[in-house]
């Protein structure tokens, strides 16, 4: 536990890492990473290109095994000998919105959204069709169920991917750069949709994003990673980080001002 955390904060956590080390083979990308995400919270993961945001996400959703430390997701420890079994349970409780959207191009939107329901449940087809309709309606795509992904705009594809990520009513939704490639208005609409999901369903959101406007609009807490530190350099409410941080890297990010980094580097030069 950290100094400013209470025991109940940690007990209510739906994601918890302790001294987590992640990377590829011999290459360590992040080490000693400890944080938690409370139920119903919206947390953004920030940091410069290559600092390990996607790598951390891959470890949280079980795509890569941690090199060290522990990870609990939705009540399951996803390390150790029972990792595979735990991951099967976890995969029913989480949704993932990948950066690319990752819709299958040769399937209609309805078939794309039905995929997780067919894979993870024994529900009859009529019920699956109903759920698919509800999910597409929730993202404003009820009239597009029979469209192919290539017939839609980028924003609509993202919303369809969101409907698929929500198909199993996940407890936690992970989003990897949801606004990437979207114009500011479409990105803001997606933010609103994510906020609605959080408010209406109490779903916990972990969002990787570089978009300052999104960070300020949606997150209650931000966790900032850094490639030199190979870990967390700041966490807190994004407004506090923007207004009160004294770390030049945090300030440079939140004020979109690279000269703050250069000044800090200059001030340490003899
Ligand atoms: N499959 C892989 N095998 C080996 N190294 C990888 C692999 N994927 C990523 N890396 C390396 O891990 C480091 C962190 O990459 P990662 O994609 O997690 O960063 P990121 O913060 O998500 O970056 P971006 O914001 O540019 O998407 C980088 O040095 C990258 O080259």
mmCIF file of N, CA and C and ligand atoms in Angstrom, residues 22-25 27-30 45-58 64 99 176-177 208-210 225 227, ligand 1:
data_model
loop_
_atom_site.group_PDB
_atom_site.id
_atom_site.type_symbol
_atom_site.label_atom_id
_atom_site.label_comp_id
_atom_site.label_asym_id
_atom_site.label_seq_id
_atom_site.Cartn_x
_atom_site.Cartn_y
_atom_site.Cartn_z
ATOM 1 N N UNK A 22 7.562 -5.564 -16.590
ATOM 2 C CA UNK A 22 7.074 -6.072 -17.875
ATOM 3 C C UNK A 22 8.082 -5.752 -18.969
ATOM 4 N N UNK A 23 8.093 -6.581 -19.981
ATOM 5 C CA UNK A 23 9.001 -6.363 -21.099
ATOM 6 C C UNK A 23 8.936 -7.547 -22.041
ATOM 7 N N UNK A 24 9.967 -7.646 -22.846
ATOM 8 C CA UNK A 24 9.987 -8.689 -23.882
ATOM 9 C C UNK A 24 11.320 -9.418 -23.782
ATOM 10 N N UNK A 25 11.291 -10.689 -23.494
ATOM 11 C CA UNK A 25 12.533 -11.466 -23.372
ATOM 12 C C UNK A 25 13.405 -10.848 -22.294
ATOM 13 N N UNK A 27 14.506 -7.798 -22.422
ATOM 14 C CA UNK A 27 14.324 -6.334 -22.385
ATOM 15 C C UNK A 27 13.234 -5.926 -21.402
ATOM 16 N N UNK A 28 13.649 -5.171 -20.380
ATOM 17 C CA UNK A 28 12.684 -4.673 -19.399
ATOM 18 C C UNK A 28 12.171 -3.314 -19.867
ATOM 19 N N UNK A 29 10.865 -3.185 -19.979
ATOM 20 C CA UNK A 29 10.271 -1.907 -20.400
ATOM 21 C C UNK A 29 9.843 -1.107 -19.161
ATOM 22 N N UNK A 30 9.206 -1.773 -18.209
ATOM 23 C CA UNK A 30 8.776 -1.112 -16.963
ATOM 24 C C UNK A 30 9.155 -2.017 -15.798
ATOM 25 N N UNK A 45 -3.794 6.286 -18.668
ATOM 26 C CA UNK A 45 -2.366 5.967 -18.617
ATOM 27 C C UNK A 45 -1.686 6.827 -19.685
ATOM 28 N N UNK A 46 -0.740 7.643 -19.237
ATOM 29 C CA UNK A 46 -0.108 8.618 -20.123
ATOM 30 C C UNK A 46 1.382 8.371 -20.233
ATOM 31 N N UNK A 47 1.989 9.108 -21.134
ATOM 32 C CA UNK A 47 3.448 9.060 -21.232
ATOM 33 C C UNK A 47 3.873 9.146 -22.677
ATOM 34 N N UNK A 48 5.129 9.528 -22.885
ATOM 35 C CA UNK A 48 5.643 9.717 -24.238
ATOM 36 C C UNK A 48 5.669 8.415 -25.017
ATOM 37 N N UNK A 49 5.884 8.565 -26.315
ATOM 38 C CA UNK A 49 5.923 7.411 -27.194
ATOM 39 C C UNK A 49 7.013 6.429 -26.738
ATOM 40 N N UNK A 50 6.665 5.174 -26.677
ATOM 41 C CA UNK A 50 7.653 4.148 -26.344
ATOM 42 C C UNK A 50 7.895 3.972 -24.858
ATOM 43 N N UNK A 51 7.107 4.637 -23.996
ATOM 44 C CA UNK A 51 7.376 4.525 -22.547
ATOM 45 C C UNK A 51 6.795 3.241 -21.957
ATOM 46 N N UNK A 52 5.950 2.553 -22.710
ATOM 47 C CA UNK A 52 5.473 1.257 -22.217
ATOM 48 C C UNK A 52 3.996 1.181 -21.897
ATOM 49 N N UNK A 53 3.220 2.130 -22.403
ATOM 50 C CA UNK A 53 1.777 2.127 -22.096
ATOM 51 C C UNK A 53 1.103 0.863 -22.641
ATOM 52 N N UNK A 54 1.367 0.583 -23.923
ATOM 53 C CA UNK A 54 0.726 -0.599 -24.521
ATOM 54 C C UNK A 54 1.264 -1.886 -23.899
ATOM 55 N N UNK A 55 2.549 -1.864 -23.538
ATOM 56 C CA UNK A 55 3.138 -3.054 -22.917
ATOM 57 C C UNK A 55 2.455 -3.318 -21.572
ATOM 58 N N UNK A 56 2.215 -2.248 -20.809
ATOM 59 C CA UNK A 56 1.512 -2.407 -19.539
ATOM 60 C C UNK A 56 0.109 -2.962 -19.788
ATOM 61 N N UNK A 57 -0.569 -2.410 -20.784
ATOM 62 C CA UNK A 57 -1.918 -2.891 -21.104
ATOM 63 C C UNK A 57 -1.877 -4.385 -21.451
ATOM 64 N N UNK A 58 -0.892 -4.775 -22.260
ATOM 65 C CA UNK A 58 -0.796 -6.194 -22.655
ATOM 66 C C UNK A 58 -0.638 -7.086 -21.418
ATOM 67 N N UNK A 64 0.782 -10.705 -22.470
ATOM 68 C CA UNK A 64 2.174 -11.093 -22.197
ATOM 69 C C UNK A 64 2.290 -11.403 -20.699
ATOM 70 N N UNK A 99 -6.501 -0.144 -30.387
ATOM 71 C CA UNK A 99 -6.245 1.101 -31.107
ATOM 72 C C UNK A 99 -6.822 1.054 -32.522
ATOM 73 N N UNK A 176 -7.159 1.311 -25.777
ATOM 74 C CA UNK A 176 -5.820 1.719 -26.211
ATOM 75 C C UNK A 176 -5.962 2.832 -27.245
ATOM 76 N N UNK A 177 -5.644 4.027 -26.830
ATOM 77 C CA UNK A 177 -5.732 5.227 -27.676
ATOM 78 C C UNK A 177 -7.031 5.279 -28.476
ATOM 79 N N UNK A 208 -5.660 4.323 -22.330
ATOM 80 C CA UNK A 208 -4.346 4.831 -22.741
ATOM 81 C C UNK A 208 -4.606 5.937 -23.738
ATOM 82 N N UNK A 209 -4.055 7.090 -23.479
ATOM 83 C CA UNK A 209 -4.284 8.180 -24.431
ATOM 84 C C UNK A 209 -3.207 9.242 -24.330
ATOM 85 N N UNK A 210 -2.942 9.891 -25.479
ATOM 86 C CA UNK A 210 -2.036 11.039 -25.522
ATOM 87 C C UNK A 210 -2.843 12.327 -25.557
ATOM 88 N N UNK A 225 3.682 7.381 -17.159
ATOM 89 C CA UNK A 225 4.855 6.519 -17.268
ATOM 90 C C UNK A 225 5.976 7.281 -17.971
ATOM 91 N N UNK A 227 9.901 6.549 -20.021
ATOM 92 C CA UNK A 227 10.808 5.512 -20.519
ATOM 93 C C UNK A 227 12.158 5.529 -19.805
HETATM 94 N N1 LIG B 1 6.513 -7.102 -29.348
HETATM 95 C C1 LIG B 1 7.581 -6.408 -28.934
HETATM 96 N N2 LIG B 1 8.805 -6.987 -28.854
HETATM 97 C C2 LIG B 1 9.876 -6.298 -28.414
HETATM 98 N N3 LIG B 1 9.837 -5.000 -28.010
HETATM 99 C C3 LIG B 1 8.649 -4.379 -28.064
HETATM 100 C C4 LIG B 1 7.458 -5.044 -28.522
HETATM 101 N N4 LIG B 1 6.433 -4.159 -28.465
HETATM 102 C C5 LIG B 1 6.956 -3.004 -27.969
HETATM 103 N N5 LIG B 1 8.268 -3.143 -27.751
HETATM 104 C C6 LIG B 1 9.174 -2.099 -27.196
HETATM 105 O O1 LIG B 1 8.734 -1.787 -25.894
HETATM 106 C C7 LIG B 1 8.880 -0.382 -25.643
HETATM 107 C C8 LIG B 1 7.534 0.185 -25.191
HETATM 108 O O2 LIG B 1 6.613 0.089 -26.288
HETATM 109 P P1 LIG B 1 5.065 0.375 -26.116
HETATM 110 O O3 LIG B 1 4.420 0.087 -27.424
HETATM 111 O O4 LIG B 1 4.574 -0.316 -24.916
HETATM 112 O O5 LIG B 1 5.098 1.948 -25.832
HETATM 113 P P2 LIG B 1 3.913 2.994 -25.843
HETATM 114 O O6 LIG B 1 4.136 3.882 -24.678
HETATM 115 O O7 LIG B 1 2.605 2.292 -25.941
HETATM 116 O O8 LIG B 1 4.227 3.788 -27.198
HETATM 117 P P3 LIG B 1 3.254 4.566 -28.219
HETATM 118 O O9 LIG B 1 2.673 5.718 -27.461
HETATM 119 O O10 LIG B 1 4.197 5.041 -29.282
HETATM 120 O O11 LIG B 1 2.223 3.585 -28.722
HETATM 121 C C9 LIG B 1 9.406 0.240 -26.925
HETATM 122 O O12 LIG B 1 10.800 0.393 -26.790
HETATM 123 C C10 LIG B 1 9.083 -0.806 -27.975
HETATM 124 O O13 LIG B 1 10.038 -0.778 -29.011
#
